[in-house]
Short mmCIF file of C-alpha atoms in Angstrom, two decimals:
data_model
loop_
_atom_site.label_atom_id
_atom_site.label_comp_id
_atom_site.label_asym_id
_atom_site.label_seq_id
_atom_site.Cartn_x
_atom_site.Cartn_y
_atom_site.Cartn_z
CA MET A 17 -0.02 -0.07 0.13
CA GLY A 18 2.72 2.50 0.67
CA LEU A 19 2.76 5.28 2.97
CA ALA A 20 -0.46 6.08 3.82
CA PHE A 21 -1.42 10.02 2.52
CA GLY A 22 -1.03 12.72 4.59
CA SER A 23 1.37 10.70 6.84
CA THR A 24 5.09 13.36 7.18
CA ILE A 25 8.11 12.77 5.24
CA GLY A 26 11.65 13.87 6.68
CA ILE A 27 14.55 15.79 4.32
CA LEU A 28 17.73 15.96 6.11
CA GLY A 29 19.04 19.48 4.34
CA GLY A 30 17.13 22.43 3.41
CA GLY A 31 18.10 23.28 -0.22
CA GLN A 32 17.09 23.66 -3.09
CA LEU A 33 16.79 19.82 -4.13
CA ALA A 34 15.29 19.42 -0.45
CA ARG A 35 12.70 21.98 -1.82
CA MET A 36 11.77 20.64 -5.09
CA LEU A 37 11.54 17.33 -2.88
CA ALA A 38 9.11 18.83 -0.51
CA MET A 39 7.20 20.03 -3.37
CA ALA A 40 6.59 16.76 -4.92
CA ALA A 41 5.81 15.51 -1.28
CA ALA A 42 3.15 17.91 -1.32
CA LYS A 43 2.01 16.78 -4.52
CA LEU A 44 1.51 13.40 -3.73
CA GLY A 45 -0.42 14.46 -0.23
CA TYR A 46 2.38 14.08 1.86
CA ARG A 47 3.54 16.56 4.36
CA THR A 48 7.31 17.54 5.16
CA VAL A 49 10.06 18.44 7.68
CA ILE A 50 13.13 19.88 6.72
CA PHE A 51 16.15 19.31 9.42
CA ASP A 52 18.61 22.36 8.46
CA PRO A 53 20.87 24.38 10.27
CA ASP A 54 20.40 27.74 8.72
CA ALA A 55 16.91 29.57 9.68
CA ASN A 56 16.82 30.89 6.20
CA ALA A 57 16.67 27.39 4.29
CA THR A 58 15.13 27.49 0.96
CA ALA A 59 12.83 24.20 1.06
CA ALA A 60 12.01 25.84 4.43
CA GLN A 61 9.70 27.94 2.06
CA VAL A 62 7.90 25.17 0.72
CA ALA A 63 7.42 22.56 3.60
CA ASN A 64 5.00 22.15 6.51
CA GLU A 65 7.97 22.55 9.38
CA HIS A 66 11.45 23.40 9.69
CA VAL A 67 13.87 22.22 12.40
CA ILE A 68 16.73 24.40 12.71
CA ALA A 69 19.65 22.33 14.80
CA THR A 70 22.99 20.99 13.60
CA TYR A 71 23.75 17.70 12.40
CA THR A 72 25.37 16.65 15.87
CA ASP A 73 22.36 17.62 18.04
CA GLU A 74 20.70 14.28 18.95
CA ALA A 75 18.18 15.96 21.02
CA ALA A 76 17.10 17.90 18.38
CA LEU A 77 17.63 14.61 15.59
CA ALA A 78 15.38 12.60 18.04
CA VAL A 79 12.32 15.35 18.25
CA PHE A 80 12.35 15.29 14.11
CA ALA A 81 13.14 11.68 13.93
CA LYS A 82 9.64 10.92 16.39
CA GLN A 83 8.05 13.82 13.69
CA CYS A 84 8.22 11.69 10.66
CA ASP A 85 7.31 8.64 9.11
CA ILE A 86 10.14 7.82 7.04
CA VAL A 87 13.09 10.17 6.54
CA THR A 88 15.34 11.11 3.23
CA TYR A 89 18.25 13.35 2.39
CA GLU A 90 19.07 15.54 -0.03
CA PHE A 91 22.83 15.66 0.17
CA GLU A 92 25.71 13.29 0.57
CA ASN A 93 27.42 14.78 3.19
CA VAL A 94 24.77 14.26 6.17
CA PRO A 95 26.94 12.84 9.07
CA VAL A 96 26.30 8.67 8.40
CA ALA A 97 26.03 9.36 12.13
CA ALA A 98 23.08 11.36 12.19
CA ALA A 99 21.23 9.10 9.62
CA LYS A 100 22.09 5.95 11.84
CA PHE A 101 20.53 7.54 14.97
CA ILE A 102 17.31 8.55 12.98
CA ASN A 103 17.24 5.30 11.17
CA ALA A 104 16.89 3.62 15.18
CA LEU A 105 14.12 5.41 15.54
CA THR A 106 12.73 5.76 11.81
CA PRO A 107 13.03 4.58 8.33
CA VAL A 108 16.05 6.46 6.86
CA ARG A 109 15.77 5.90 2.98
CA PRO A 110 18.17 5.03 0.97
CA GLY A 111 19.84 3.36 4.30
CA PRO A 112 23.11 5.04 5.43
CA GLN A 113 25.33 2.55 3.52
CA ALA A 114 24.05 4.65 0.58
CA LEU A 115 25.80 7.32 2.44
CA GLU A 116 28.74 5.44 3.62
CA ALA A 117 29.70 4.62 -0.10
CA ALA A 118 29.38 7.78 -1.76
CA GLN A 119 30.70 10.06 1.21
CA ASP A 120 34.71 8.87 0.98
CA ARG A 121 36.04 8.45 -2.68
CA LEU A 122 38.20 5.86 -1.98
CA ARG A 123 35.35 4.02 -0.63
CA GLU A 124 33.38 4.99 -3.53
CA LYS A 125 35.81 3.67 -5.88
CA LYS A 126 36.40 0.62 -4.30
CA PHE A 127 33.02 -0.29 -4.17
CA LEU A 128 32.43 0.55 -7.68
CA ASN A 129 35.07 -1.55 -8.39
CA GLU A 130 33.61 -4.35 -6.63
CA ALA A 131 30.38 -4.08 -8.05
CA GLY A 132 32.15 -4.91 -11.69
CA ILE A 133 32.08 -1.22 -13.01
CA GLU A 134 35.34 0.48 -14.25
CA THR A 135 36.66 3.92 -12.65
CA ALA A 136 39.68 5.78 -13.15
CA ALA A 137 42.90 4.77 -11.91
CA PHE A 138 43.45 5.89 -8.75
CA ALA A 139 45.86 6.23 -5.31
CA VAL A 140 45.46 7.09 -1.63
CA VAL A 141 47.42 10.06 -0.30
CA ASN A 142 47.98 10.46 3.61
CA SER A 143 51.14 12.21 2.85
CA ALA A 144 53.18 14.36 0.55
CA ALA A 145 55.78 11.31 0.11
CA ASP A 146 52.48 9.42 -0.92
CA LEU A 147 51.64 12.61 -3.25
CA GLU A 148 55.09 12.41 -4.90
CA ALA A 149 54.91 8.54 -5.49
CA ALA A 150 51.39 9.23 -6.88
CA LEU A 151 52.28 11.93 -9.32
CA ALA A 152 55.51 9.53 -10.77
CA SER A 153 53.08 6.68 -11.28
CA PHE A 154 50.48 8.82 -13.15
CA GLU A 155 53.50 10.51 -14.89
CA GLY A 156 52.89 14.00 -13.13
CA ASN A 157 49.12 14.24 -14.28
CA GLY A 158 45.99 13.37 -12.27
CA VAL A 159 43.68 15.18 -10.22
CA LEU A 160 43.73 15.51 -6.45
CA LYS A 161 40.96 15.45 -4.48
CA THR A 162 39.73 15.42 -0.82
CA ARG A 163 38.18 12.29 0.12
CA ARG A 164 35.48 13.78 1.69
CA MET A 165 33.29 16.57 1.50
CA GLY A 166 33.81 18.73 -1.68
CA TYR A 167 31.47 19.40 -4.93
CA ASP A 168 30.94 21.75 -7.50
CA GLY A 169 34.60 21.48 -8.74
CA LYS A 170 35.48 22.44 -4.53
CA GLY A 171 38.21 20.81 -2.77
CA GLN A 172 40.84 19.66 -6.13
CA GLN A 173 43.65 20.53 -7.62
CA VAL A 174 44.69 19.40 -11.33
CA PHE A 175 48.32 18.24 -12.05
CA LYS A 176 49.50 18.35 -15.63
CA ASN A 177 52.87 17.24 -16.39
CA ALA A 178 53.97 18.07 -13.21
CA ASP A 179 57.76 18.06 -12.93
CA PRO A 180 58.90 19.23 -10.35
CA VAL A 181 56.32 19.41 -7.61
CA LYS A 182 56.19 20.81 -4.72
CA THR A 183 54.54 18.09 -2.95
CA ASP A 184 55.21 19.30 0.86
CA ASP A 185 53.55 22.43 0.02
CA ILE A 186 50.48 21.18 -1.83
CA TYR A 187 49.66 18.61 0.61
CA ALA A 188 50.20 21.14 3.54
CA GLN A 189 47.22 23.24 1.27
CA PHE A 190 45.07 20.65 2.09
CA ASN A 191 45.22 20.67 5.92
CA ALA A 192 46.97 17.19 5.99
CA VAL A 193 43.30 15.90 5.61
CA PRO A 194 42.90 12.02 3.68
CA LEU A 195 43.44 12.90 -0.11
CA ILE A 196 42.89 10.32 -3.13
CA LEU A 197 44.95 10.92 -6.50
CA GLU A 198 42.82 10.24 -9.79
CA GLY A 199 44.12 9.62 -12.77
CA PHE A 200 43.25 11.50 -16.06
CA VAL A 201 40.59 9.80 -18.26
CA SER A 202 40.69 10.67 -21.93
CA PHE A 203 37.10 10.36 -22.52
CA GLU A 204 34.81 12.01 -25.40
CA ARG A 205 31.98 13.31 -23.52
CA GLU A 206 30.18 13.07 -20.13
CA ILE A 207 26.97 11.12 -19.41
CA SER A 208 24.81 10.55 -16.25
CA VAL A 209 21.94 8.35 -15.49
CA ILE A 210 19.13 9.36 -12.87
CA ALA A 211 17.41 5.95 -11.54
CA ALA A 212 15.34 4.60 -9.13
CA ARG A 213 14.82 1.39 -7.11
CA GLY A 214 11.64 1.01 -4.77
CA LEU A 215 10.78 -0.64 -1.93
CA ASN A 216 10.02 -3.59 -3.66
CA GLY A 217 13.14 -3.88 -5.69
CA ALA A 218 11.60 -2.64 -8.96
CA VAL A 219 14.25 -0.26 -10.80
CA ALA A 220 13.23 2.34 -12.77
CA VAL A 221 15.88 4.50 -15.33
CA PHE A 222 15.58 7.85 -16.86
CA ASP A 223 17.03 8.44 -20.25
CA PRO A 224 21.35 9.53 -19.97
CA ALA A 225 22.41 12.91 -20.39
CA GLU A 226 24.55 14.62 -21.46
CA ASN A 227 26.89 16.75 -19.67
CA VAL A 228 28.60 20.10 -19.81
CA HIS A 229 30.35 21.96 -16.88
CA ARG A 230 31.82 25.27 -16.73
CA GLU A 231 34.76 25.64 -13.59
CA GLY A 232 33.76 22.36 -12.08
CA ILE A 233 29.83 23.26 -11.98
CA LEU A 234 27.44 21.98 -14.26
CA TYR A 235 26.11 23.88 -16.89
CA THR A 236 24.03 21.92 -19.35
CA SER A 237 22.19 18.72 -19.18
CA THR A 238 21.31 17.35 -22.49
CA VAL A 239 18.56 14.56 -23.53
CA PRO A 240 19.67 12.59 -25.51
CA ALA A 241 22.95 11.97 -25.10
CA LYS A 242 24.82 11.96 -27.88
CA ALA A 243 26.18 8.14 -27.31
CA SER A 244 25.25 4.53 -28.76
CA ALA A 245 22.49 2.34 -27.84
CA ASP A 246 24.84 0.01 -26.46
CA THR A 247 26.71 2.82 -24.51
CA LEU A 248 23.53 4.08 -23.03
CA ALA A 249 22.72 -0.07 -22.32
CA GLN A 250 25.94 -0.69 -20.24
CA ALA A 251 24.75 2.84 -18.18
CA HIS A 252 21.63 1.37 -17.52
CA ARG A 253 23.16 -1.79 -16.82
CA ALA A 254 25.38 -0.20 -14.09
CA ALA A 255 23.30 2.04 -12.78
CA LYS A 256 21.05 -1.23 -11.74
CA ALA A 257 24.16 -3.09 -10.66
CA ILE A 258 24.63 -0.02 -8.11
CA LEU A 259 21.11 0.38 -6.40
CA GLU A 260 20.91 -3.52 -5.82
CA ALA A 261 24.44 -3.68 -4.71
CA LEU A 262 23.33 -1.10 -2.07
CA GLU A 263 19.90 -2.29 -1.58
CA TYR A 264 18.77 1.27 -2.24
CA VAL A 265 15.51 2.82 -2.34
CA GLY A 266 14.94 6.22 -3.32
CA VAL A 267 16.79 8.23 -6.95
CA ILE A 268 20.65 8.04 -7.44
CA GLY A 269 22.41 9.77 -9.84
CA VAL A 270 25.50 8.12 -11.69
CA GLU A 271 28.20 9.75 -13.67
CA PHE A 272 30.37 8.44 -16.30
CA PHE A 273 32.88 9.34 -19.06
CA VAL A 274 32.28 8.04 -22.25
CA MET A 275 35.28 6.83 -23.90
CA ALA A 276 36.12 6.53 -27.69
CA ASN A 277 35.13 2.81 -27.90
CA GLY A 278 31.76 3.41 -26.31
CA GLY A 279 32.92 2.03 -22.87
CA LEU A 280 32.29 3.89 -19.85
CA ILE A 281 34.51 4.54 -16.82
CA ALA A 282 32.03 6.08 -13.67
CA ASN A 283 33.01 8.91 -12.11
CA GLU A 284 30.52 9.49 -9.19
CA ILE A 285 27.61 8.54 -7.72
CA ALA A 286 25.32 10.73 -5.55
CA PRO A 287 22.84 8.97 -3.29
CA ARG A 288 20.36 11.85 -3.82
CA VAL A 289 18.08 13.37 -6.88
CA HIS A 290 20.77 15.06 -9.01
CA ASN A 291 21.13 18.47 -10.83
CA SER A 292 21.64 16.21 -13.76
CA GLY A 293 18.14 15.28 -13.74
CA HIS A 294 16.31 18.28 -13.46
CA TRP A 295 15.48 17.95 -16.79
CA THR A 296 12.67 15.47 -16.02
CA GLU A 297 10.69 17.81 -14.45
CA ALA A 298 10.19 19.01 -17.78
CA ALA A 299 10.53 16.76 -19.83
CA CYS A 300 8.89 13.80 -18.22
CA ALA A 301 5.61 12.90 -16.98
CA ILE A 302 7.29 11.65 -13.79
CA SER A 303 10.46 13.91 -12.58
CA GLN A 304 13.06 12.43 -10.71
CA PHE A 305 12.21 14.02 -7.19
CA GLU A 306 7.98 12.64 -7.32
CA GLN A 307 9.96 9.63 -8.36
CA HIS A 308 11.95 9.77 -5.30
CA ILE A 309 8.95 10.58 -3.23
CA ARG A 310 7.26 7.40 -4.36
CA ALA A 311 10.19 5.17 -3.99
CA VAL A 312 10.67 6.25 -0.29
CA ALA A 313 7.44 5.98 0.17
CA GLY A 314 6.60 2.69 -0.97
CA LEU A 315 4.59 3.58 -3.66
CA PRO A 316 4.63 2.19 -7.52
CA LEU A 317 7.54 4.07 -9.10
CA GLY A 318 6.05 6.11 -12.06
CA ASN A 319 7.28 5.76 -15.79
CA PRO A 320 10.60 7.44 -16.48
CA ALA A 321 10.20 7.92 -20.28
CA ARG A 322 10.58 11.32 -21.82
CA HIS A 323 7.95 13.07 -23.77
CA SER A 324 10.35 15.50 -25.21
CA ASP A 325 13.84 16.13 -25.99
CA CYS A 326 15.55 18.88 -23.98
CA VAL A 327 18.46 20.90 -22.54
CA MET A 328 18.56 21.69 -18.64
CA GLU A 329 20.89 25.08 -18.29
CA ASN A 330 21.34 26.40 -14.66
CA LEU A 331 21.60 29.79 -13.69
CA ILE A 332 24.42 30.66 -11.52
CA GLY A 333 24.85 34.06 -9.51
CA ASP A 334 23.63 36.76 -11.26
CA GLU A 335 22.09 34.59 -14.17
CA ILE A 336 18.93 34.23 -12.07
CA ASP A 337 18.32 37.74 -13.52
CA ARG A 338 17.30 35.92 -16.71
CA MET A 339 13.82 34.89 -15.22
CA ALA A 340 11.80 37.47 -16.89
CA GLU A 341 12.98 36.90 -20.54
CA LEU A 342 13.03 33.29 -20.06
CA CYS A 343 9.07 33.37 -18.96
CA ALA A 344 8.86 34.80 -22.25
CA GLU A 345 10.21 31.92 -24.07
CA ALA A 346 7.88 29.49 -25.94
CA GLN A 347 8.61 25.92 -24.85
CA VAL A 348 10.72 26.35 -21.81
CA VAL A 349 10.14 25.65 -18.61
CA VAL A 350 11.40 27.48 -15.97
CA HIS A 351 12.71 26.98 -11.78
CA HIS A 352 13.59 29.55 -9.25
CA TYR A 353 14.93 28.52 -6.02
CA GLY A 354 14.06 31.30 -3.93
CA LYS A 355 17.50 31.90 -2.68
CA THR A 356 17.66 35.84 -1.86
CA GLU A 357 21.10 36.06 -1.40
CA VAL A 358 23.22 36.10 -5.24
CA ARG A 359 26.57 34.97 -4.78
CA ALA A 360 29.20 34.26 -7.54
CA GLY A 361 29.22 30.42 -8.52
CA ARG A 362 25.93 29.65 -6.63
CA LYS A 363 23.32 27.56 -8.08
CA MET A 364 20.22 29.83 -8.48
CA GLY A 365 17.91 28.14 -10.16
CA HIS A 366 17.72 26.44 -14.13
CA PHE A 367 15.57 26.60 -16.83
CA THR A 368 14.63 23.41 -19.61
CA GLN A 369 14.32 24.08 -23.16
CA LEU A 370 11.77 21.35 -24.77
CA THR A 371 11.76 20.45 -28.47
CA LYS A 372 10.61 17.32 -30.36
CA LEU A 373 10.77 13.87 -29.43
CA SER A 374 13.54 12.36 -31.49
CA SER A 375 12.48 9.62 -34.01
#
């Protein structure tokens, strides 16, 4: 039967993804409670209640858990300890094991490899000497990343033919936190898959999108992606394998690099709704946000088929000033995130331009 309509879904995190989840939940007849330390969290504008507390405040987490029938989350950096604490009181979907797999880039790479999914070459970096050795093995090339946290290009440094490298200084710049060096991948394009797994094990996969980034931030997602049917089928299979290995419930985003031979290398997984899936709210009957709510609530998954081709574009910083002109364009679906402070590099909204479905 699924979660009774009128029940309450808790969402850890109060950003734009939580906002869109709360809107989807309301559409299906559910109440939402946001847990976020920011009193001005944008998701609170559309949710029924907002618990303002840190993720380490167990008293607040307990109150929040008791208000909810189930709990989900909007970003992968929710402390695993908080998710486990809540899960002992109220079901958390996806389960905390998904957070554990995604929060540490080393653990994520090992998980993907164990699931039979290829990744870029990588090396553990826990010292300046480790960095020097890793760069030597990668011929001075690679991307140094913090193993935890970091998104939209943050917490990273790119090396190209780096010889010699002042590894002591570079390692110190990262405050001696655990790092990972990833080898460069010579790829033709990046695609991502948004997939969902229901409480009953059913899986639904949206069409892969082709992504373009600028300064480490997603700029556009285009559907259909320019990739062969075999490559797209590989992406579907890999996403399904990840969902099943994690016993996942909810929507997940998986990013891949497409190689010249059509093969795929997984870049990362995001145990949540994903920016590259925003196009689904305009080009599909069931958006990724409604699909996630359906999954965690135990409802049947919706049909992920698209009715249009499209291009989704993020509105970054003062690009949000384009909203009025975009509203005047035909076949454009706009979405403002309700953020009041405009900052460079901040995602303020997005829009999706629809075109006719490819034959």
